[in-house]
Every structure is written in C-alpha cells, then in structure tokens.
Amino acid sequence: MAKPVNSGSSSARVGAENGELKEDCVLFSFGAIADIQYADDDDAWDFKKTRQRRYRHALDSVAAAARVWREEQVKFVLQLGDVIDGRCAKLGQSNTDLQAVLNAFNCTEPVSSSLSLSPSPPPPPPPPPPPVFHTIGNHELYNFSREELEQLLQIPQRGYYSVTPVEGWRIVVLDPYDVSILGHDEHKANFQTGLQLLQQHNPNDVFGQVDYTAGLEELDKRWVPYNGAVGHDQLTWLQSELVGAQQQQQRVLVVSHVPLFPHSADDSTILWNYSEVVQVLQEKAGVVVAVFSGHDHKGGYQQDNFGIHYLTMPSPLECEPDALAFATVDVCSDKLVYRGSNPPVRSSTNSSSSAKPPWTNIIQTAALPFPTPLATETS
C-alpha cells in the first residue's frame, strides 16, 4: 500500500457568509444527500447506544430536499449511498422501503383544491425532478445483490461509472466495496482478498456482532467489514477517466460512499486503500475539484495540500425530529458554494491557521475554491 497522504488543512481558503453569494456567479446547482437509511420501523439506538436513529423521519429530509431541489431547478442529485437501512432486509421490506424513498425524491407540493369565484389560468406544471445518481453503500449491499442494484438504481454491476450531466463537468462515481466481504460471492477473488486484508489487520471476529474496532488505534480502525477498497482495475479506470476529463477541459466531482481522506471523517469510516486513490486524484488536482462522501453520520470536511476538498455529508437518519440534512451546491466559475441544512459536527481544524472551518450555523454557506487553473495535458 502506498504511503499515507499528507492530511493537509481543513480550513484553507473557505468561509463565505450567508448571503454573500451573488446569483449571477452560479453556473448551475446540484443536490446532495447521504445515509438516508430509511426504514418503515420505529426509532432505535445505534450499535454503541450513543445516537438515536429515526428511521421514518429520515424520509422527511428526502421529501423536503426534493421540493427545494425542484424549486431551485438543480441539474442533478448525488445520492451518496445507504439509501435504505439494513434492517429493511430483516423485516422483508427492502423493495417497498426503497420505493418509498424513490417516490420521495419525486415529490411535489400538492395543488390547492380551493375554489375560486373568478376563473384563473391553471398554474404551470412543476419542473420535472432532476436525475438522481446513486452510489453503492454498505446498506445497499445488505439489502440487494449487485444485479438487483443495476435494475433498481441503475448502478452498473461493476459498481462504478461516470456521467457528464452538465457541459464541462464529469461525475466519477466509485465503488468502495470493489474489494470487500460485502456484495461478492465468497468464492470470488474480491471477497477472498477482502477477507485476507481484514484478517491481516483486524484481530476481531469480522463476521460477529462485536465492536470491530476493539484494540485498533487511529487509522487502523478503518480495517472493518463495513469498509472496503478500490481494486486495481477500478484504479486504472479512474486514472483513465481523469485523463479524459483533462483532455476535454472538464472539471471532476468524485463520489464515494466511503470517505477517501483522513480527518474528513472518523478513522473507522475511511477507505482501506485511501492513499492509493488519493494519489491518483492528486495527480490531477485542478481537474478534480472535490470528493463527496457519506458513511460517517456526523459528517466532516478536510482539504488536502493540493486544494482538493473532501466533504462527508451528515446523515438525516440521526437528525433531531425538527431538523433535516441535505445540501444544495452552487457551481461557480471558480468555486463551489455548499448550502447545507445541517452541518457536519466534525471538522478537523488546523491550529496554525486562524481561518474558521467552512461549517457555520444550522443553515450555512461555505465557499470551496477550485484547486488550480484547469490545463490540458502537455506531455
């Protein structure tokens, strides 16, 4: 495995205040949401009995977000994985609960049925819902096979893909469970390699109901069965995608359910071979603008020394009953502006810098400047 990547600074060049953004700078906007983990089931505590999970309330965030995104006419939505919870499979309701979330993504405000004495023209039809690009998370794999995910969420069976929803921008969606004990037949190389890596780095019973991080310290905590790795073929594909984007003068947003960068999320939620993936991204800094992830329900943020932003979205599953969690991201010519309804509670700070982290207040705006000017390959 490649040597760890420099952790960089969490607070460099960020901190726009609410209202600072001017509409004429926005080229387009998109939505983002992570770890919905909806289930038609009662509230319950997480494994460690420290955070309450509100399974039905999570759907409220989706419905509210869908209305906002439709009103703002975002170009697309990133669903960052774990769209429903693993308990759906145990309850025998995976398909019905998934359909409830997909319906919520398409929701609209009801048309008023009140009568009017004077005739008036009917209101214009609402704009169509934006396309949703889905990501494989561990809870998808608790509920469905990869073949089923291709049919239900249009995620290719190999798990990774790219799209160009807006001219000049490419979305690269990774499969962080490419090498994993999740989502693969136990006789396949992906499973066997994943099991070997876990047994090599984690002394605990990775198939049991135990604290998988017991006895592990710092980034070694990432060697748990609900994480995985990006395999060799996918790394090669990623390099090719970034070269192609550079040749076509495209900026790139990378999506991975499992966070890719240390300090952008809890150590126990980082990709097994994060350093290999980050090295590929940093080789094309300026092409790669940001990485959007989920998995760690508290959320987080970090920026590396190459200027790439790593955002971990907080989960609506653990919101208070009167709170929501989703974001709209405005894309300008020189920066992204993140407008979130619930900021991550974890944001690593750099003690040598007086600049504040990007997450401020409950409804906050954060300006995330692009790393470097975009340039074509010269060699």
GROMACS .gro file of C-alpha atoms in nm:
model
  379
    1MET     CA    1   0.000   0.000   0.000
    2ALA     CA    2   0.122   0.348  -0.083
    3LYS     CA    3   0.247   0.566   0.200
    4PRO     CA    4  -0.012   0.785   0.374
    5VAL     CA    5  -0.102   1.111   0.206
    6ASN     CA    6  -0.037   1.443   0.376
    7SER     CA    7  -0.352   1.534   0.568
    8GLY     CA    8  -0.346   1.897   0.458
    9SER     CA    9  -0.555   2.174   0.611
   10SER     CA   10  -0.925   2.171   0.690
   11SER     CA   11  -0.972   2.544   0.684
   12ALA     CA   12  -0.775   2.679   0.391
   13ARG     CA   13  -0.947   2.937   0.173
   14VAL     CA   14  -1.304   2.887   0.295
   15GLY     CA   15  -1.563   3.077   0.493
   16ALA     CA   16  -1.818   3.271   0.285
   17GLU     CA   17  -2.103   3.410   0.493
   18ASN     CA   18  -2.474   3.357   0.427
   19GLY     CA   19  -2.599   3.597   0.163
   20GLU     CA   20  -2.254   3.663   0.019
   21LEU     CA   21  -2.316   3.453  -0.292
   22LYS     CA   22  -2.438   3.651  -0.594
   23GLU     CA   23  -2.684   3.471  -0.820
   24ASP     CA   24  -2.508   3.577  -1.138
   25CYS     CA   25  -2.198   3.377  -1.042
   26VAL     CA   26  -2.384   3.044  -1.036
   27LEU     CA   27  -2.338   2.832  -1.348
   28PHE     CA   28  -2.563   2.554  -1.218
   29SER     CA   29  -2.657   2.381  -0.893
   30PHE     CA   30  -2.690   2.022  -0.776
   31GLY     CA   31  -2.825   1.845  -0.470
   32ALA     CA   32  -2.655   1.601  -0.236
   33ILE     CA   33  -2.776   1.371   0.041
   34ALA     CA   34  -2.618   1.075   0.219
   35ASP     CA   35  -2.709   0.789   0.450
   36ILE     CA   36  -3.084   0.828   0.439
   37GLN     CA   37  -3.115   0.472   0.573
   38TYR     CA   38  -3.493   0.489   0.570
   39ALA     CA   39  -3.691   0.202   0.715
   40ASP     CA   40  -4.059   0.182   0.796
   41ASP     CA   41  -3.971   0.100   1.155
   42ASP     CA   42  -3.961   0.258   1.498
   43ASP     CA   43  -3.671   0.467   1.624
   44ALA     CA   44  -3.379   0.278   1.778
   45TRP     CA   45  -3.028   0.332   1.910
   46ASP     CA   46  -2.709   0.270   1.714
   47PHE     CA   47  -2.477  -0.023   1.794
   48LYS     CA   48  -2.293   0.167   2.068
   49LYS     CA   49  -2.619   0.303   2.219
   50THR     CA   50  -2.499   0.662   2.183
   51ARG     CA   51  -2.704   0.805   1.895
   52GLN     CA   52  -3.073   0.763   1.825
   53ARG     CA   53  -3.175   0.668   1.473
   54ARG     CA   54  -3.508   0.798   1.345
   55TYR     CA   55  -3.581   0.568   1.053
   56ARG     CA   56  -3.914   0.712   0.943
   57HIS     CA   57  -3.810   1.075   0.997
   58ALA     CA   58  -3.522   1.027   0.751
   59LEU     CA   59  -3.779   1.026   0.474
   60ASP     CA   60  -3.880   1.381   0.569
   61SER     CA   61  -3.534   1.504   0.468
   62VAL     CA   62  -3.573   1.344   0.127
   63ALA     CA   63  -3.916   1.494   0.069
   64ALA     CA   64  -3.806   1.841   0.186
   65ALA     CA   65  -3.488   1.823  -0.019
   66ALA     CA   66  -3.677   1.714  -0.329
   67ARG     CA   67  -3.909   2.015  -0.304
   68VAL     CA   68  -3.614   2.254  -0.260
   69TRP     CA   69  -3.418   2.099  -0.545
   70ARG     CA   70  -3.715   2.111  -0.778
   71GLU     CA   71  -3.787   2.475  -0.693
   72GLU     CA   72  -3.423   2.567  -0.747
   73GLN     CA   73  -3.410   2.357  -1.065
   74VAL     CA   74  -3.089   2.178  -0.976
   75LYS     CA   75  -2.933   1.987  -1.264
   76PHE     CA   76  -2.888   1.660  -1.077
   77VAL     CA   77  -2.876   1.499  -0.733
   78LEU     CA   78  -2.599   1.288  -0.577
   79GLN     CA   79  -2.736   1.012  -0.355
   80LEU     CA   80  -2.420   0.916  -0.167
   81GLY     CA   81  -2.515   0.566  -0.056
   82ASP     CA   82  -2.713   0.384   0.216
   83VAL     CA   83  -3.048   0.485   0.071
   84ILE     CA   84  -3.231   0.239   0.300
   85ASP     CA   85  -3.122   0.063   0.618
   86GLY     CA   86  -3.000  -0.293   0.653
   87ARG     CA   87  -3.291  -0.374   0.883
   88CYS     CA   88  -3.523  -0.350   0.583
   89ALA     CA   89  -3.392  -0.686   0.465
   90LYS     CA   90  -3.454  -0.842   0.806
   91LEU     CA   91  -3.809  -0.705   0.802
   92GLY     CA   92  -3.869  -0.830   0.448
   93GLN     CA   93  -3.944  -0.484   0.315
   94SER     CA   94  -3.637  -0.386   0.112
   95ASN     CA   95  -3.828  -0.324  -0.210
   96THR     CA   96  -4.119  -0.136  -0.056
   97ASP     CA   97  -3.894   0.087   0.156
   98LEU     CA   98  -3.668   0.163  -0.140
   99GLN     CA   99  -3.971   0.257  -0.348
  100ALA     CA  100  -4.085   0.492  -0.072
  101VAL     CA  101  -3.754   0.678  -0.092
  102LEU     CA  102  -3.759   0.690  -0.472
  103ASN     CA  103  -4.113   0.828  -0.456
  104ALA     CA  104  -3.997   1.093  -0.209
  105PHE     CA  105  -3.722   1.201  -0.449
  106ASN     CA  106  -4.001   1.274  -0.700
  107CYS     CA  107  -4.239   1.451  -0.462
  108THR     CA  108  -4.408   1.781  -0.544
  109GLU     CA  109  -4.615   2.024  -0.343
  110PRO     CA  110  -4.986   1.932  -0.369
  111VAL     CA  111  -5.201   2.157  -0.585
  112SER     CA  112  -5.455   2.355  -0.383
  113SER     CA  113  -5.815   2.230  -0.424
  114SER     CA  114  -5.975   2.555  -0.300
  115LEU     CA  115  -6.239   2.702  -0.531
  116SER     CA  116  -6.219   3.050  -0.675
  117LEU     CA  117  -6.519   3.263  -0.780
  118SER     CA  118  -6.320   3.418  -1.064
  119PRO     CA  119  -6.169   3.195  -1.328
  120SER     CA  120  -5.793   3.191  -1.341
  121PRO     CA  121  -5.548   3.003  -1.558
  122PRO     CA  122  -5.417   2.682  -1.411
  123PRO     CA  123  -5.070   2.706  -1.255
  124PRO     CA  124  -4.782   2.596  -1.476
  125PRO     CA  125  -4.676   2.236  -1.427
  126PRO     CA  126  -4.382   2.188  -1.190
  127PRO     CA  127  -4.043   2.126  -1.349
  128PRO     CA  128  -3.952   1.760  -1.382
  129PRO     CA  129  -3.750   1.610  -1.098
  130PRO     CA  130  -3.373   1.616  -1.153
  131PRO     CA  131  -3.191   1.291  -1.231
  132VAL     CA  132  -3.052   1.114  -0.925
  133PHE     CA  133  -2.712   0.945  -0.949
  134HIS     CA  134  -2.688   0.665  -0.694
  135THR     CA  135  -2.383   0.529  -0.513
  136ILE     CA  136  -2.321   0.187  -0.361
  137GLY     CA  137  -2.308   0.191   0.018
  138ASN     CA  138  -2.281  -0.096   0.260
  139HIS     CA  139  -2.656  -0.086   0.333
  140GLU     CA  140  -2.737  -0.124  -0.037
  141LEU     CA  141  -2.538  -0.447  -0.022
  142TYR     CA  142  -2.717  -0.562   0.294
  143ASN     CA  143  -3.044  -0.541   0.100
  144PHE     CA  144  -2.971  -0.621  -0.264
  145SER     CA  145  -2.738  -0.805  -0.496
  146ARG     CA  146  -2.535  -0.608  -0.747
  147GLU     CA  147  -2.760  -0.741  -1.022
  148GLU     CA  148  -3.064  -0.605  -0.840
  149LEU     CA  149  -2.898  -0.267  -0.785
  150GLU     CA  150  -2.843  -0.236  -1.158
  151GLN     CA  151  -3.216  -0.278  -1.215
  152LEU     CA  152  -3.334  -0.070  -0.920
  153LEU     CA  153  -3.084   0.218  -0.908
  154GLN     CA  154  -2.911   0.195  -1.247
  155ILE     CA  155  -2.576   0.125  -1.081
  156PRO     CA  156  -2.369  -0.096  -1.314
  157GLN     CA  157  -2.287  -0.438  -1.170
  158ARG     CA  158  -1.919  -0.347  -1.150
  159GLY     CA  159  -2.028  -0.065  -0.914
  160TYR     CA  160  -1.850   0.237  -1.065
  161TYR     CA  161  -1.937   0.468  -1.353
  162SER     CA  162  -1.916   0.825  -1.479
  163VAL     CA  163  -2.165   1.072  -1.623
  164THR     CA  164  -2.144   1.419  -1.776
  165PRO     CA  165  -2.472   1.583  -1.673
  166VAL     CA  166  -2.353   1.939  -1.747
  167GLU     CA  167  -2.114   2.057  -2.014
  168GLY     CA  168  -1.765   2.091  -1.872
  169TRP     CA  169  -1.830   1.871  -1.568
  170ARG     CA  170  -1.785   1.498  -1.514
  171ILE     CA  171  -1.916   1.300  -1.216
  172VAL     CA  172  -1.700   0.998  -1.131
  173VAL     CA  173  -1.878   0.752  -0.901
  174LEU     CA  174  -1.652   0.500  -0.726
  175ASP     CA  175  -1.730   0.159  -0.577
  176PRO     CA  176  -1.558   0.145  -0.236
  177TYR     CA  177  -1.668  -0.217  -0.195
  178ASP     CA  178  -1.486  -0.337  -0.505
  179VAL     CA  179  -1.261  -0.541  -0.273
  180SER     CA  180  -1.476  -0.635   0.025
  181ILE     CA  181  -1.660  -0.911   0.203
  182LEU     CA  182  -1.982  -0.728   0.110
  183GLY     CA  183  -2.162  -0.777  -0.220
  184HIS     CA  184  -1.943  -1.056  -0.357
  185ASP     CA  185  -1.975  -1.433  -0.370
  186GLU     CA  186  -1.745  -1.581  -0.105
  187HIS     CA  187  -1.563  -1.783  -0.371
  188LYS     CA  188  -1.474  -1.476  -0.579
  189ALA     CA  189  -1.134  -1.308  -0.564
  190ASN     CA  190  -1.283  -0.974  -0.449
  191PHE     CA  191  -1.428  -1.143  -0.140
  192GLN     CA  192  -1.124  -1.356  -0.067
  193THR     CA  193  -0.884  -1.064  -0.095
  194GLY     CA  194  -1.109  -0.853   0.125
  195LEU     CA  195  -1.125  -1.127   0.388
  196GLN     CA  196  -0.747  -1.171   0.383
  197LEU     CA  197  -0.693  -0.797   0.433
  198LEU     CA  198  -0.936  -0.790   0.726
  199GLN     CA  199  -0.779  -1.093   0.893
  200GLN     CA  200  -0.435  -0.944   0.842
  201HIS     CA  201  -0.521  -0.610   1.002
  202ASN     CA  202  -0.810  -0.683   1.242
  203PRO     CA  203  -0.793  -0.948   1.520
  204ASN     CA  204  -1.167  -0.931   1.589
  205ASP     CA  205  -1.440  -1.158   1.455
  206VAL     CA  206  -1.536  -0.967   1.140
  207PHE     CA  207  -1.848  -1.179   1.094
  208GLY     CA  208  -1.974  -1.142   1.452
  209GLN     CA  209  -2.185  -0.881   1.630
  210VAL     CA  210  -1.888  -0.724   1.808
  211ASP     CA  211  -1.705  -0.393   1.826
  212TYR     CA  212  -1.493  -0.435   1.514
  213THR     CA  213  -1.257  -0.153   1.618
  214ALA     CA  214  -1.166  -0.306   1.957
  215GLY     CA  215  -0.789  -0.296   2.005
  216LEU     CA  216  -0.732  -0.085   1.693
  217GLU     CA  217  -0.587   0.266   1.701
  218GLU     CA  218  -0.632   0.570   1.479
  219LEU     CA  219  -0.640   0.487   1.105
  220ASP     CA  220  -0.604   0.114   1.176
  221LYS     CA  221  -0.971   0.138   1.277
  222ARG     CA  222  -1.059   0.154   0.909
  223TRP     CA  223  -0.998  -0.223   0.877
  224VAL     CA  224  -1.359  -0.314   0.949
  225PRO     CA  225  -1.607  -0.519   0.743
  226TYR     CA  226  -1.833  -0.224   0.658
  227ASN     CA  227  -1.547  -0.061   0.465
  228GLY     CA  228  -1.362  -0.186   0.158
  229ALA     CA  229  -1.108  -0.098  -0.109
  230VAL     CA  230  -1.092   0.021  -0.469
  231GLY     CA  231  -0.942  -0.258  -0.679
  232HIS     CA  232  -0.665  -0.240  -0.939
  233ASP     CA  233  -0.897  -0.236  -1.242
  234GLN     CA  234  -1.106   0.043  -1.092
  235LEU     CA  235  -0.793   0.246  -1.013
  236THR     CA  236  -0.682   0.211  -1.375
  237TRP     CA  237  -1.028   0.316  -1.491
  238LEU     CA  238  -1.020   0.616  -1.256
  239GLN     CA  239  -0.687   0.731  -1.400
  240SER     CA  240  -0.830   0.700  -1.749
  241GLU     CA  241  -1.141   0.899  -1.654
  242LEU     CA  242  -0.932   1.182  -1.514
  243VAL     CA  243  -0.706   1.192  -1.820
  244GLY     CA  244  -1.013   1.201  -2.043
  245ALA     CA  245  -1.166   1.479  -1.837
  246GLN     CA  246  -0.848   1.684  -1.863
  247GLN     CA  247  -0.828   1.636  -2.237
  248GLN     CA  248  -1.188   1.752  -2.270
  249GLN     CA  249  -1.136   2.052  -2.038
  250GLN     CA  250  -1.376   1.911  -1.779
  251ARG     CA  251  -1.378   1.956  -1.404
  252VAL     CA  252  -1.446   1.642  -1.197
  253LEU     CA  253  -1.651   1.571  -0.887
  254VAL     CA  254  -1.570   1.233  -0.732
  255VAL     CA  255  -1.830   1.038  -0.536
  256SER     CA  256  -1.760   0.756  -0.291
  257HIS     CA  257  -1.985   0.636  -0.011
  258VAL     CA  258  -1.676   0.559   0.199
  259PRO     CA  259  -1.464   0.872   0.265
  260LEU     CA  260  -1.124   0.881   0.096
  261PHE     CA  261  -0.924   1.120   0.308
  262PRO     CA  262  -0.803   1.111   0.671
  263HIS     CA  263  -0.970   1.364   0.904
  264SER     CA  264  -1.258   1.416   0.660
  265ALA     CA  265  -1.446   1.155   0.864
  266ASP     CA  266  -1.396   0.923   1.159
  267ASP     CA  267  -1.095   0.691   1.126
  268SER     CA  268  -1.325   0.388   1.134
  269THR     CA  269  -1.501   0.500   0.814
  270ILE     CA  270  -1.202   0.564   0.583
  271LEU     CA  271  -1.137   0.355   0.269
  272TRP     CA  272  -0.888   0.071   0.321
  273ASN     CA  273  -0.656   0.184   0.039
  274TYR     CA  274  -0.736   0.553   0.063
  275SER     CA  275  -0.375   0.659  -0.007
  276GLU     CA  276  -0.368   0.486  -0.345
  277VAL     CA  277  -0.691   0.654  -0.456
  278VAL     CA  278  -0.595   0.996  -0.323
  279GLN     CA  279  -0.261   0.977  -0.502
  280VAL     CA  280  -0.446   0.927  -0.832
  281LEU     CA  281  -0.671   1.224  -0.757
  282GLN     CA  282  -0.384   1.450  -0.655
  283GLU     CA  283  -0.202   1.376  -0.979
  284LYS     CA  284  -0.494   1.556  -1.146
  285ALA     CA  285  -0.556   1.830  -0.890
  286GLY     CA  286  -0.717   2.115  -1.077
  287VAL     CA  287  -0.919   1.866  -1.276
  288VAL     CA  288  -1.052   1.708  -0.955
  289VAL     CA  289  -1.233   1.973  -0.752
  290ALA     CA  290  -1.399   1.782  -0.468
  291VAL     CA  291  -1.493   1.442  -0.329
  292PHE     CA  292  -1.841   1.387  -0.183
  293SER     CA  293  -1.892   1.101   0.064
  294GLY     CA  294  -2.123   0.973   0.335
  295HIS     CA  295  -2.085   0.673   0.572
  296ASP     CA  296  -1.986   0.874   0.880
  297HIS     CA  297  -2.322   1.002   1.002
  298LYS     CA  298  -2.171   1.302   1.182
  299GLY     CA  299  -2.012   1.427   0.862
  300GLY     CA  300  -1.683   1.610   0.821
  301TYR     CA  301  -1.457   1.812   0.598
  302GLN     CA  302  -1.092   1.835   0.500
  303GLN     CA  303  -0.888   1.995   0.225
  304ASP     CA  304  -0.558   1.845   0.109
  305ASN     CA  305  -0.241   2.035   0.020
  306PHE     CA  306  -0.333   2.016  -0.347
  307GLY     CA  307  -0.654   2.211  -0.291
  308ILE     CA  308  -0.899   1.918  -0.332
  309HIS     CA  309  -1.199   1.935  -0.098
  310TYR     CA  310  -1.326   1.623   0.081
  311LEU     CA  311  -1.682   1.662   0.212
  312THR     CA  312  -1.858   1.399   0.421
  313MET     CA  313  -2.231   1.466   0.434
  314PRO     CA  314  -2.415   1.430   0.767
  315SER     CA  315  -2.697   1.176   0.780
  316PRO     CA  316  -3.067   1.264   0.810
  317LEU     CA  317  -3.110   0.936   0.999
  318GLU     CA  318  -2.977   1.088   1.321
  319CYS     CA  319  -3.131   1.436   1.292
  320GLU     CA  320  -3.344   1.573   1.573
  321PRO     CA  321  -3.717   1.550   1.496
  322ASP     CA  322  -3.730   1.916   1.390
  323ALA     CA  323  -3.411   1.902   1.178
  324LEU     CA  324  -3.323   1.788   0.826
  325ALA     CA  325  -2.998   1.701   0.649
  326PHE     CA  326  -2.929   1.768   0.282
  327ALA     CA  327  -2.738   2.021   0.073
  328THR     CA  328  -2.755   2.225  -0.243
  329VAL     CA  329  -2.423   2.300  -0.408
  330ASP     CA  330  -2.386   2.600  -0.637
  331VAL     CA  331  -2.117   2.570  -0.903
  332CYS     CA  332  -1.947   2.895  -1.000
  333SER     CA  333  -1.662   2.957  -1.241
  334ASP     CA  334  -1.404   2.948  -0.963
  335LYS     CA  335  -1.562   2.772  -0.665
  336LEU     CA  336  -1.834   2.551  -0.525
  337VAL     CA  337  -2.071   2.700  -0.270
  338TYR     CA  338  -2.216   2.447  -0.028
  339ARG     CA  339  -2.554   2.535   0.122
  340GLY     CA  340  -2.645   2.276   0.380
  341SER     CA  341  -2.940   2.232   0.614
  342ASN     CA  342  -2.737   2.051   0.879
  343PRO     CA  343  -2.360   2.098   0.905
  344PRO     CA  344  -2.120   1.816   0.993
  345VAL     CA  345  -2.029   1.821   1.362
  346ARG     CA  346  -1.677   1.701   1.290
  347SER     CA  347  -1.444   1.942   1.114
  348SER     CA  348  -1.074   1.899   1.174
  349THR     CA  349  -0.904   2.231   1.238
  350ASN     CA  350  -0.553   2.347   1.167
  351SER     CA  351  -0.406   2.507   1.480
  352SER     CA  352  -0.165   2.713   1.274
  353SER     CA  353  -0.448   2.887   1.091
  354SER     CA  354  -0.689   3.146   1.225
  355ALA     CA  355  -0.938   3.087   0.942
  356LYS     CA  356  -1.261   2.922   1.051
  357PRO     CA  357  -1.382   2.586   0.919
  358PRO     CA  358  -1.646   2.605   0.647
  359TRP     CA  359  -1.939   2.482   0.856
  360THR     CA  360  -2.120   2.764   1.030
  361ASN     CA  361  -2.462   2.772   1.197
  362ILE     CA  362  -2.751   2.541   1.106
  363ILE     CA  363  -2.815   2.690   0.766
  364GLN     CA  364  -2.469   2.770   0.639
  365THR     CA  365  -2.283   2.864   0.326
  366ALA     CA  366  -1.928   2.755   0.254
  367ALA     CA  367  -1.721   2.868  -0.043
  368LEU     CA  368  -1.485   2.598  -0.170
  369PRO     CA  369  -1.241   2.746  -0.427
  370PHE     CA  370  -1.118   2.531  -0.713
  371PRO     CA  371  -0.768   2.387  -0.659
  372THR     CA  372  -0.577   2.529  -0.959
  373PRO     CA  373  -0.649   2.660  -1.308
  374LEU     CA  374  -0.763   2.386  -1.544
  375ALA     CA  375  -0.499   2.295  -1.803
  376THR     CA  376  -0.478   2.034  -2.077
  377GLU     CA  377  -0.219   1.758  -2.081
  378THR     CA  378   0.104   1.884  -2.238
  379SER     CA  379   0.306   1.566  -2.249
   0.00000   0.00000   0.00000
